[in-house]
Coordinates of C-alpha atoms in Angstrom, one line a residue:
M102 CA 16.5 2.5 12.2
K103 CA 13.0 0.1 12.3
P104 CA 12.8 0.1 16.1
L105 CA 12.6 4.1 16.1
L106 CA 9.0 4.1 14.5
K107 CA 7.2 2.8 17.7
H108 CA 6.4 5.5 19.8
S109 CA 8.2 8.9 18.5
A110 CA 6.2 11.0 16.2
K111 CA 9.4 13.4 15.9
L112 CA 11.5 10.3 14.6
L113 CA 9.1 9.6 11.5
P114 CA 9.0 12.2 9.0
F115 CA 12.8 11.6 8.6
S116 CA 13.3 11.3 4.6
L117 CA 10.1 11.1 1.9
A118 CA 10.4 7.1 2.1
L119 CA 9.3 7.0 5.7
A120 CA 6.4 9.3 4.9
L121 CA 5.6 6.6 2.2
A122 CA 5.8 4.2 4.9
A123 CA 3.1 5.9 7.1
C124 CA -0.1 6.0 5.1
G125 CA 0.7 3.5 2.4
G126 CA -0.1 5.5 -1.3
G127 CA -3.8 5.5 -0.5
G128 CA -4.0 9.0 -1.1
G129 CA -1.8 9.5 -3.9
G130 CA -2.9 11.2 -7.2
S131 CA -4.1 15.0 -6.0
P132 CA -3.9 17.4 -3.0
S133 CA -2.4 4.5 -1.6
A134 CA -1.9 -25.5 -3.5
N135 CA -3.7 -25.9 -0.2
N136 CA -6.5 -23.6 0.1
P137 CA -9.0 -25.1 2.1
T138 CA -12.1 -26.7 0.0
P139 CA -15.6 -24.5 0.7
A140 CA -17.9 -26.5 2.3
S141 CA -20.5 -26.5 -0.8
S142 CA -20.4 -25.1 -3.5
V143 CA 2.2 7.8 2.9
A144 CA 2.5 10.3 -0.2
T145 CA 4.0 13.3 -1.6
I146 CA 1.4 15.1 -4.2
S147 CA 2.5 16.8 -7.6
S148 CA 1.2 20.1 -8.6
S149 CA 0.9 17.8 -11.9
E150 CA -1.5 15.4 -9.3
M151 CA -3.4 18.2 -8.6
A152 CA -4.0 19.8 -12.5
T153 CA -5.5 16.1 -12.8
S154 CA -7.8 14.9 -10.4
S155 CA -10.5 16.6 -11.3
S156 CA -10.1 16.8 -15.1
A157 CA -11.8 14.2 -17.6
T158 CA -10.9 13.2 -21.1
S159 CA -12.8 11.8 -23.9
M160 CA -11.7 10.0 -26.5
A161 CA -13.6 7.9 -29.2
S162 CA -12.4 4.5 -31.4
S163 CA -13.9 2.5 -34.5
S164 CA -14.2 -1.6 -34.6
A165 CA -14.1 -3.2 -37.5
V166 CA -15.0 -6.8 -38.0
A167 CA -15.5 -8.5 -41.0
G168 CA -15.6 -5.1 -42.5
E169 CA -18.1 -3.7 -40.5
T170 CA -17.3 -0.3 -38.3
V171 CA -18.7 0.4 -34.7
N172 CA -17.6 3.6 -32.7
I173 CA -16.3 2.8 -29.3
N174 CA -16.6 5.9 -26.9
F175 CA -14.9 6.4 -23.7
T176 CA -15.0 9.1 -21.3
N177 CA -12.3 9.1 -19.0
A178 CA -12.1 10.3 -15.3
A179 CA -9.7 10.6 -12.3
V180 CA -10.8 8.8 -9.4
H181 CA -7.9 7.5 -7.0
D182 CA -8.9 4.4 -5.3
P183 CA -12.3 4.1 -6.3
S184 CA -14.6 2.0 -4.8
V185 CA -17.8 0.6 -6.7
V186 CA -21.0 0.7 -5.2
K187 CA -24.4 0.5 -7.8
V188 CA -27.3 2.7 -7.2
G189 CA -30.0 1.6 -9.8
S190 CA -28.7 2.0 -13.1
E191 CA -25.7 3.7 -12.2
Y192 CA -21.9 2.6 -10.6
Y193 CA -20.7 5.0 -8.5
V194 CA -17.1 5.1 -7.9
F195 CA -15.6 6.7 -4.7
G196 CA -11.8 7.9 -3.8
S197 CA -9.7 9.7 -2.2
H198 CA -9.6 13.7 -1.9
L199 CA -13.6 13.2 -1.6
A200 CA -13.6 12.5 -5.4
A201 CA -16.1 10.6 -7.0
A202 CA -18.0 9.9 -10.6
K203 CA -20.6 7.7 -11.9
S204 CA -21.5 5.7 -15.0
S205 CA -23.8 3.8 -16.5
D206 CA -22.0 1.4 -18.8
L207 CA -18.8 1.1 -16.9
M208 CA -16.9 3.3 -20.0
N209 CA -18.2 6.6 -19.5
W210 CA -17.7 8.5 -16.4
T211 CA -18.9 11.8 -14.9
K212 CA -17.9 13.4 -12.1
V213 CA -19.7 14.0 -9.3
A214 CA -16.9 15.7 -6.6
D215 CA -13.7 16.0 -6.2
G216 CA -11.5 18.2 -3.6
V217 CA -11.7 18.6 0.5
N218 CA -12.9 22.0 0.4
N219 CA -16.3 23.6 1.0
Q220 CA -17.4 23.6 -3.0
N221 CA -17.5 19.7 -2.3
P222 CA -21.0 18.6 -2.8
L223 CA -20.9 15.3 -0.7
F224 CA -20.9 17.0 2.4
G225 CA -23.3 19.6 1.7
N226 CA -20.5 22.0 0.8
K227 CA -19.3 21.9 4.6
V228 CA -17.0 19.2 5.4
T229 CA -14.4 21.2 7.0
T230 CA -16.8 21.7 9.9
E231 CA -18.4 18.3 9.5
L232 CA -15.0 16.0 9.8
A233 CA -13.4 19.1 12.1
D234 CA -12.7 16.6 14.6
T235 CA -11.1 14.4 11.7
F236 CA -9.0 17.3 10.3
T237 CA -7.7 17.9 14.1
W238 CA -6.8 14.6 14.9
S239 CA -5.1 13.6 11.7
E240 CA -3.6 17.3 11.7
V241 CA -4.1 17.4 8.0
T242 CA -6.9 18.8 5.9
G243 CA -7.1 16.2 3.5
L244 CA -9.4 12.4 2.6
W245 CA -7.8 9.4 1.7
A246 CA -9.5 6.1 0.4
A247 CA -13.1 5.9 0.9
D248 CA -16.0 3.2 0.6
V249 CA -19.9 3.7 0.5
I250 CA -22.4 1.5 1.1
Q251 CA -26.4 0.9 1.5
L252 CA -27.3 -0.5 4.3
D253 CA -31.0 -2.2 5.5
D254 CA -32.1 1.5 6.8
G255 CA -31.6 2.4 2.8
K256 CA -29.4 5.0 4.0
F257 CA -25.7 5.3 2.5
Y258 CA -22.5 4.8 4.5
F259 CA -19.4 6.9 4.1
Y260 CA -16.6 5.5 5.3
Y261 CA -14.2 7.8 5.4
N262 CA -10.5 8.5 6.5
S263 CA -7.5 11.4 6.9
C264 CA -4.0 10.6 7.3
K265 CA -0.9 13.1 8.1
G266 CA 1.0 11.7 5.9
D267 CA 4.4 11.7 7.3
S268 CA 3.5 9.5 10.1
P269 CA 0.0 6.8 10.4
R270 CA -2.0 9.2 12.3
S271 CA -5.2 8.8 10.8
A272 CA -8.6 8.9 11.7
L273 CA -11.4 6.9 10.5
G274 CA -14.8 7.2 10.4
V275 CA -18.2 7.3 9.2
A276 CA -20.9 9.7 7.7
V277 CA -24.6 8.7 6.7
A278 CA -26.8 10.7 4.1
D279 CA -30.4 9.3 2.4
N280 CA -29.0 9.9 -0.9
I281 CA -25.8 8.2 -2.6
E282 CA -24.3 11.9 -3.7
G283 CA -25.0 13.2 -0.4
P284 CA -25.1 15.5 1.7
Y285 CA -23.5 13.2 4.2
V286 CA -23.7 14.4 8.0
N287 CA -21.1 13.2 9.9
K288 CA -21.6 10.4 12.4
Q289 CA -18.8 9.5 14.5
I290 CA -14.8 8.6 14.4
M291 CA -14.4 4.7 14.7
L292 CA -10.6 4.3 14.9
K293 CA -7.9 6.4 15.7
S294 CA -4.0 5.3 14.8
G295 CA -0.5 6.8 15.2
M296 CA -1.4 8.0 19.1
W297 CA 2.6 8.2 19.9
G298 CA 3.3 7.0 23.7
Q299 CA -0.3 6.1 24.4
A300 CA -2.4 3.7 24.6
S301 CA -4.2 2.9 21.2
E302 CA -7.8 1.1 20.1
D303 CA -6.4 -2.0 21.8
G304 CA -5.4 -0.6 25.1
T305 CA -1.3 -1.1 24.6
V306 CA 1.1 1.7 22.9
Y307 CA 0.6 2.1 19.4
D308 CA 3.2 0.4 17.6
A309 CA 3.5 1.3 13.9
Q310 CA 5.2 -2.2 13.2
V311 CA 2.4 -4.3 14.4
H312 CA -0.5 -1.8 14.8
P313 CA -2.8 -0.6 11.7
N314 CA -2.8 2.7 9.9
A315 CA -6.6 3.4 10.3
V316 CA -7.3 4.5 6.3
D317 CA -8.4 2.5 3.4
P318 CA -11.9 0.7 4.6
D319 CA -14.2 -1.5 2.6
V320 CA -17.0 -2.5 4.4
F321 CA -19.3 -6.0 2.6
F322 CA -21.7 -8.0 4.0
D323 CA -21.0 -11.7 4.0
K324 CA -23.1 -14.2 2.6
N325 CA -25.2 -14.5 5.8
G326 CA -25.7 -10.9 6.1
K327 CA -23.2 -10.1 8.8
L328 CA -21.1 -6.8 7.9
W329 CA -17.5 -6.7 7.9
M330 CA -14.7 -3.5 7.5
M331 CA -11.5 -4.7 6.6
Y332 CA -9.4 -1.6 6.6
G333 CA -5.1 -0.7 6.6
S334 CA -2.4 -0.2 5.1
Y335 CA 1.9 0.0 5.6
S336 CA 2.9 -0.3 9.2
G337 CA 1.1 -3.0 11.1
G338 CA -0.7 -3.9 7.8
I339 CA -4.5 -5.4 6.6
F340 CA -7.1 -5.8 9.5
I341 CA -10.4 -6.6 9.8
L342 CA -13.4 -5.7 12.3
E343 CA -16.9 -7.1 12.9
L344 CA -19.6 -4.1 12.2
D345 CA -23.3 -3.8 13.8
E346 CA -25.7 -4.2 10.9
A347 CA -28.1 -1.5 12.1
T348 CA -25.6 1.4 12.9
G349 CA -22.5 0.6 10.8
L350 CA -20.1 1.1 14.0
A351 CA -17.7 -1.7 15.0
K352 CA -19.5 -3.9 17.3
P353 CA -17.2 -3.6 21.0
G354 CA -14.7 -5.0 22.5
Q355 CA -12.4 -6.0 19.0
G356 CA -10.0 -3.5 19.3
Y357 CA -8.4 -2.6 16.0
G358 CA -9.5 -6.3 15.2
K359 CA -7.7 -9.4 13.9
H360 CA -4.7 -9.1 11.4
L361 CA -5.2 -10.8 8.1
L362 CA -1.9 -9.8 6.0
G363 CA 1.3 -7.4 6.5
G364 CA 3.4 -5.7 8.8
H365 CA 6.3 -3.8 9.5
H366 CA 6.1 -1.7 7.1
A367 CA 5.2 -3.8 3.8
R368 CA 4.3 -2.0 1.1
I369 CA 0.8 -3.8 1.0
E370 CA -2.4 -1.7 1.0
G371 CA -5.8 -1.2 -0.1
A372 CA -7.4 -4.2 1.0
Y373 CA -10.9 -5.0 -1.3
V374 CA -13.4 -8.6 -0.3
L375 CA -15.5 -9.7 -3.4
Y376 CA -17.5 -13.4 -3.0
N377 CA -18.0 -15.6 -5.3
A378 CA -21.3 -18.3 -4.9
Q379 CA -20.0 -20.7 -7.0
T380 CA -16.2 -21.0 -5.7
G381 CA -17.1 -20.3 -1.7
Y382 CA -14.8 -18.3 -1.6
Y383 CA -14.0 -14.7 -0.5
Y384 CA -11.3 -13.1 -2.3
M385 CA -9.1 -10.8 -1.0
F386 CA -7.6 -8.0 -3.5
T387 CA -4.7 -5.9 -2.0
S388 CA -2.1 -3.8 -4.0
F389 CA 1.5 -4.3 -3.6
G390 CA 4.4 -1.4 -4.2
G391 CA 3.9 2.0 -4.1
L392 CA 1.0 4.1 -5.9
D393 CA 3.2 6.5 -7.7
A394 CA 4.9 5.9 -11.6
I395 CA 7.7 4.4 -9.9
G396 CA 6.0 3.1 -7.2
A397 CA 5.2 -0.3 -9.3
Y398 CA 1.8 -0.6 -7.7
N399 CA 0.6 -4.4 -8.6
M400 CA -2.8 -6.2 -7.6
R401 CA -2.7 -9.2 -6.0
V402 CA -5.4 -11.5 -4.4
A403 CA -5.9 -14.4 -2.0
R404 CA -8.9 -16.2 -1.2
S405 CA -10.5 -17.8 2.0
V406 CA -14.0 -19.6 3.0
N407 CA -14.6 -17.4 6.1
P408 CA -14.8 -13.5 5.3
D409 CA -12.5 -13.0 8.2
G410 CA -9.7 -15.3 7.0
P411 CA -7.4 -17.1 7.0
Y412 CA -6.7 -15.9 3.2
L413 CA -4.4 -17.9 1.4
D414 CA -2.7 -18.0 -2.3
A415 CA -2.4 -20.6 -4.3
A416 CA 0.5 -21.9 -2.6
G417 CA -1.3 -22.4 0.5
T418 CA 0.2 -19.4 2.4
D419 CA -1.3 -17.6 5.2
M420 CA -1.3 -14.3 4.1
S421 CA -1.1 -13.1 8.1
T422 CA 2.5 -14.6 8.1
V423 CA 3.9 -12.0 5.1
K424 CA 5.2 -9.3 6.4
G425 CA 8.0 -6.5 5.9
N426 CA 11.9 -6.5 7.5
P427 CA 11.5 -5.2 11.0
N428 CA 15.3 -4.1 10.9
K429 CA 14.7 -2.5 6.9
L430 CA 12.4 -0.9 5.3
F431 CA 10.5 -1.3 2.0
D432 CA 11.7 -5.1 1.8
D433 CA 9.9 -5.9 -1.1
V434 CA 11.9 -9.3 -2.0
L435 CA 10.2 -10.8 1.5
Y436 CA 6.8 -10.1 0.1
A437 CA 6.8 -10.5 -3.8
P438 CA 6.8 -13.8 -3.9
H439 CA 3.0 -13.9 -2.0
G440 CA -0.2 -14.0 -3.4
Q441 CA -1.8 -14.2 -6.5
K442 CA -0.3 -11.4 -8.9
L443 CA -3.4 -10.0 -11.4
M444 CA -1.3 -7.6 -13.1
G445 CA 2.1 -5.4 -13.3
N446 CA 3.3 -2.8 -15.4
F447 CA 3.1 -3.6 -18.8
Q448 CA 2.7 -2.2 -22.6
F449 CA 1.7 -4.3 -26.1
A450 CA 3.8 -3.8 -29.1
L451 CA 1.6 -2.8 -32.2
A452 CA 1.4 -5.7 -34.6
A453 CA 1.0 -5.5 -38.4
G454 CA -2.0 -2.9 -39.2
E455 CA -2.3 -1.6 -35.6
T456 CA -2.5 2.2 -35.3
G457 CA -2.6 4.3 -32.4
T458 CA -1.0 4.5 -28.8
Q459 CA 0.6 1.4 -27.7
H460 CA -1.9 -0.1 -24.9
G461 CA 0.1 -0.5 -21.5
Y462 CA -0.4 0.7 -17.9
V463 CA 1.9 1.8 -15.1
S464 CA 1.2 1.1 -11.2
A465 CA -2.0 0.1 -11.8
G466 CA -4.1 -0.8 -8.5
H467 CA -5.9 0.1 -5.5
N468 CA -9.0 -2.0 -6.9
S469 CA -12.5 -2.6 -6.3
A470 CA -14.6 -5.2 -7.8
Y471 CA -18.0 -6.0 -8.8
Y472 CA -20.7 -9.1 -9.8
E473 CA -23.3 -8.0 -12.3
E474 CA -25.7 -10.8 -11.5
E475 CA -28.3 -10.1 -14.4
S476 CA -25.4 -10.9 -17.0
D477 CA -23.1 -13.1 -14.6
Q478 CA -20.4 -10.6 -15.3
Y479 CA -17.5 -9.6 -12.7
F480 CA -15.3 -6.4 -13.0
L481 CA -12.3 -4.9 -11.8
I482 CA -12.1 -1.4 -11.4
F483 CA -9.1 0.5 -10.4
H484 CA -7.2 3.7 -11.5
T485 CA -4.0 3.9 -13.6
R486 CA -1.2 5.8 -14.9
F487 CA 0.2 5.0 -18.3
P488 CA 3.6 4.8 -20.1
G489 CA 5.0 8.5 -20.9
R490 CA 2.9 10.2 -19.1
G491 CA 4.0 10.7 -15.7
E492 CA 1.3 10.9 -12.9
Q493 CA -1.6 11.5 -14.1
H494 CA -4.3 8.9 -13.5
E495 CA -7.5 8.0 -14.5
I496 CA -10.4 5.1 -13.9
R497 CA -10.3 1.8 -15.6
T498 CA -12.8 -1.3 -16.0
H499 CA -11.6 -4.5 -16.8
E500 CA -13.8 -8.0 -17.0
L501 CA -12.7 -10.5 -14.3
F502 CA -12.7 -14.3 -15.2
F503 CA -12.2 -17.5 -12.6
N504 CA -10.5 -20.1 -14.0
A505 CA -10.6 -23.6 -13.5
D506 CA -9.1 -23.7 -10.3
G507 CA -11.6 -20.7 -9.3
W508 CA -8.9 -18.3 -8.9
P509 CA -9.4 -14.7 -10.8
V510 CA -8.0 -13.5 -13.7
A511 CA -8.2 -10.3 -15.5
A512 CA -8.8 -9.7 -19.2
P513 CA -5.5 -7.7 -20.7
Y514 CA -8.1 -4.9 -22.3
R515 CA -10.5 -2.6 -20.8
Y516 CA -14.2 -3.8 -20.8
V517 CA -16.3 -3.0 -23.9
P518 CA -19.6 -5.5 -24.4
L519 CA -19.5 -7.8 -27.2
S520 CA -23.2 -6.5 -27.7
S521 CA -20.9 -3.2 -29.4
N522 CA -20.3 -5.2 -32.5
P523 CA -22.6 -4.8 -35.2
T524 CA -22.8 -8.7 -35.8
T525 CA -23.2 -10.7 -33.5
L526 CA -20.4 -12.2 -31.8
D527 CA -20.7 -15.6 -29.5
K528 CA -19.7 -15.0 -26.2
T529 CA -17.9 -19.3 -26.4
I530 CA -14.8 -19.4 -27.9
A531 CA -14.3 -22.5 -30.2
G532 CA -11.1 -24.8 -29.7
S533 CA -10.5 -24.2 -33.6
E534 CA -10.8 -20.6 -33.4
V535 CA -7.7 -20.5 -30.6
A536 CA -4.4 -21.3 -32.5
G537 CA -2.6 -18.4 -33.9
S538 CA -0.5 -15.6 -32.9
Y539 CA -0.6 -13.9 -29.6
K540 CA 1.0 -11.2 -28.2
Y541 CA 2.2 -11.9 -25.0
I542 CA 2.7 -10.8 -21.7
N543 CA 4.5 -12.5 -18.8
H544 CA 3.6 -10.3 -15.5
G545 CA 6.0 -12.1 -13.2
K546 CA 5.9 -12.1 -9.5
D547 CA 8.4 -9.1 -8.7
I548 CA 7.4 -5.5 -7.2
S549 CA 9.2 -3.7 -10.0
A550 CA 8.9 -0.3 -11.9
T551 CA 10.2 -1.9 -15.1
L552 CA 7.5 -2.4 -18.0
K553 CA 6.8 -5.6 -18.9
T554 CA 6.2 -5.3 -22.6
S555 CA 5.1 -8.0 -25.1
S556 CA 6.5 -10.6 -27.3
T557 CA 4.8 -12.9 -29.7
I558 CA 4.3 -16.8 -29.5
T559 CA 2.0 -18.8 -31.4
L560 CA -0.4 -21.6 -30.3
N561 CA -0.1 -24.0 -33.1
S562 CA -3.0 -26.2 -33.9
D563 CA -1.3 -29.0 -33.3
G564 CA -1.2 -27.8 -29.7
S565 CA 2.6 -26.9 -29.1
V566 CA 3.2 -23.6 -28.5
T567 CA 6.3 -21.8 -30.2
G568 CA 7.9 -18.3 -30.9
A569 CA 9.7 -16.4 -27.5
V570 CA 8.5 -19.0 -25.3
S571 CA 8.0 -22.8 -26.3
G572 CA 5.3 -25.0 -25.1
S573 CA 2.0 -26.9 -25.3
W574 CA -1.5 -25.9 -25.0
S575 CA -5.2 -27.6 -24.9
A576 CA -8.9 -26.0 -24.9
Q577 CA -10.9 -27.4 -22.2
G578 CA -14.0 -26.1 -23.1
N579 CA -16.2 -23.4 -21.6
N580 CA -13.9 -21.5 -22.4
L581 CA -11.0 -22.4 -20.6
I582 CA -7.5 -22.7 -20.9
D583 CA -4.3 -25.1 -20.4
L584 CA -1.3 -23.6 -21.0
T585 CA 2.7 -25.0 -20.0
L586 CA 5.0 -22.3 -21.1
G587 CA 8.5 -23.3 -20.3
N588 CA 8.4 -25.4 -16.9
E589 CA 5.2 -23.2 -15.5
S590 CA 1.6 -24.9 -16.1
F591 CA -1.1 -22.2 -16.1
K592 CA -4.5 -22.5 -16.3
G593 CA -6.8 -19.9 -17.8
V594 CA -9.7 -18.2 -19.4
L595 CA -11.0 -17.0 -23.3
S596 CA -12.6 -14.4 -24.0
R597 CA -13.0 -12.0 -26.7
Q598 CA -11.8 -8.5 -25.9
W599 CA -11.8 -5.3 -27.9
N600 CA -8.3 -4.4 -29.1
P601 CA -7.9 -0.3 -29.3
N602 CA -5.1 -1.0 -31.6
S603 CA -6.5 -3.3 -34.3
K604 CA -10.1 -1.7 -33.6
T605 CA -11.6 -5.1 -33.6
F606 CA -12.5 -7.9 -30.8
V607 CA -9.8 -10.4 -30.3
V608 CA -9.6 -13.6 -29.0
T609 CA -7.7 -13.4 -25.6
F610 CA -6.2 -15.5 -22.7
S611 CA -5.4 -14.5 -19.1
A612 CA -4.5 -17.5 -16.9
Q613 CA -2.6 -18.2 -13.8
S614 CA 0.2 -20.1 -11.8
T615 CA 0.3 -21.9 -8.7
A616 CA 3.3 -19.8 -8.0
G617 CA 0.6 -16.2 -8.9
I618 CA 1.9 -16.0 -12.1
S619 CA -0.5 -13.9 -14.8
V620 CA 0.1 -14.3 -18.1
W621 CA -1.6 -12.7 -21.1
G622 CA -2.7 -13.0 -25.0
S623 CA -4.0 -11.1 -27.3
R624 CA -4.3 -12.7 -31.0
N625 CA -3.2 -10.7 -33.8
N626 CA -5.8 -10.6 -36.8

């Protein structure tokens, strides 16, 4: 069946599965061991998703440590595929369906815009005329995962993309504004895809197996000031282009650019790059699986010493070799073993004395990431669905840490600053604080909608681990921890995180294995 996808548009809308193959999951949510050492240091939208995309909910919780209580307030907003940019003291996220929100603390979000219509202020209430050529090409009035960056001229560059949805017929372009909140004025279309039977951007006839879908841009500066755009989705995979720093447009002669990951309709999308000056690596985040509540979205990461790759996982696999099956649609088994999995579907059980809704996520993904230089903190920002809540989704922010091997690990709970606690809490965790009973999650390596529920393990003071899994542990100083669980070794990071069910800051660990499996622990009080 797969060879039929190459050139004929009329053969693509064959089923919902083929529709999802075309654009990937990037538009969902409403109407997506041998690494080199650095030199130095396509979707159907439900009515329920439309209803929730513009909603925001608020909730308040309290935290008690040593008898003290503090209110923790969250204001939640729905922006699918959030891409972060900071302007002054405000964090902005831009996503699919021309949605945007802002926050000053990464906990309370205010919606700025939503909906591809002429009431949306981001394009001065005239998006349908500003992007008329784009919508003519994609054959739909819709926008997918956006990205915004400020260039050296002080202006904000809004990288938009529109995908037909039942095929990878897409257009990706850029609009410019003097203000982060717009109004943006279209500059031009940069790339097109899905030109069936016609020459594509590289001069050859478009082939959905190997050519990219022109969606999901991430534009970033490398450590030397060069400007790049990573993009792509299902179809031919993830690609990268070098851009002109002055114009924000692609430098000539690159075609679609360099292939980095995926192809043959592998369910891999939502690429985002973060550079860590301490490790010397560029980290490429992607989401494997499908975006919806049964789609099994899970975030993964690979790294490179160069912005344009090759990107490798901890096993040394060059991610450009990780592809789907040309003869079988969505053959997840082929690519599930690759990349470092940060998190998949999970839910913590309630321990004694805990109350409220059990903490857990479903199909969390299409993330961005941010380094806050002033506080020396890394953050992972993504959308997620929730157990038992269908397609409703919201923005979440978690702290991101780097283990002894230089791989990122995500905190188990959403971000709440330690300063929220009325009594000063030391960021450093002494080895004597680690021993105790923990709720334990093993995220596995599968691409599955199965909810991984917590079990109980004990990190004993003698360095042994007992309970649902046996092994050993040792604190390494600087909040680092080594664990051997079963027959697998994990390098991790200890932190204090606010547990919404105990309403206290608790000791947690987040760790990775060379095989790319993440495990989490949350200490029971």
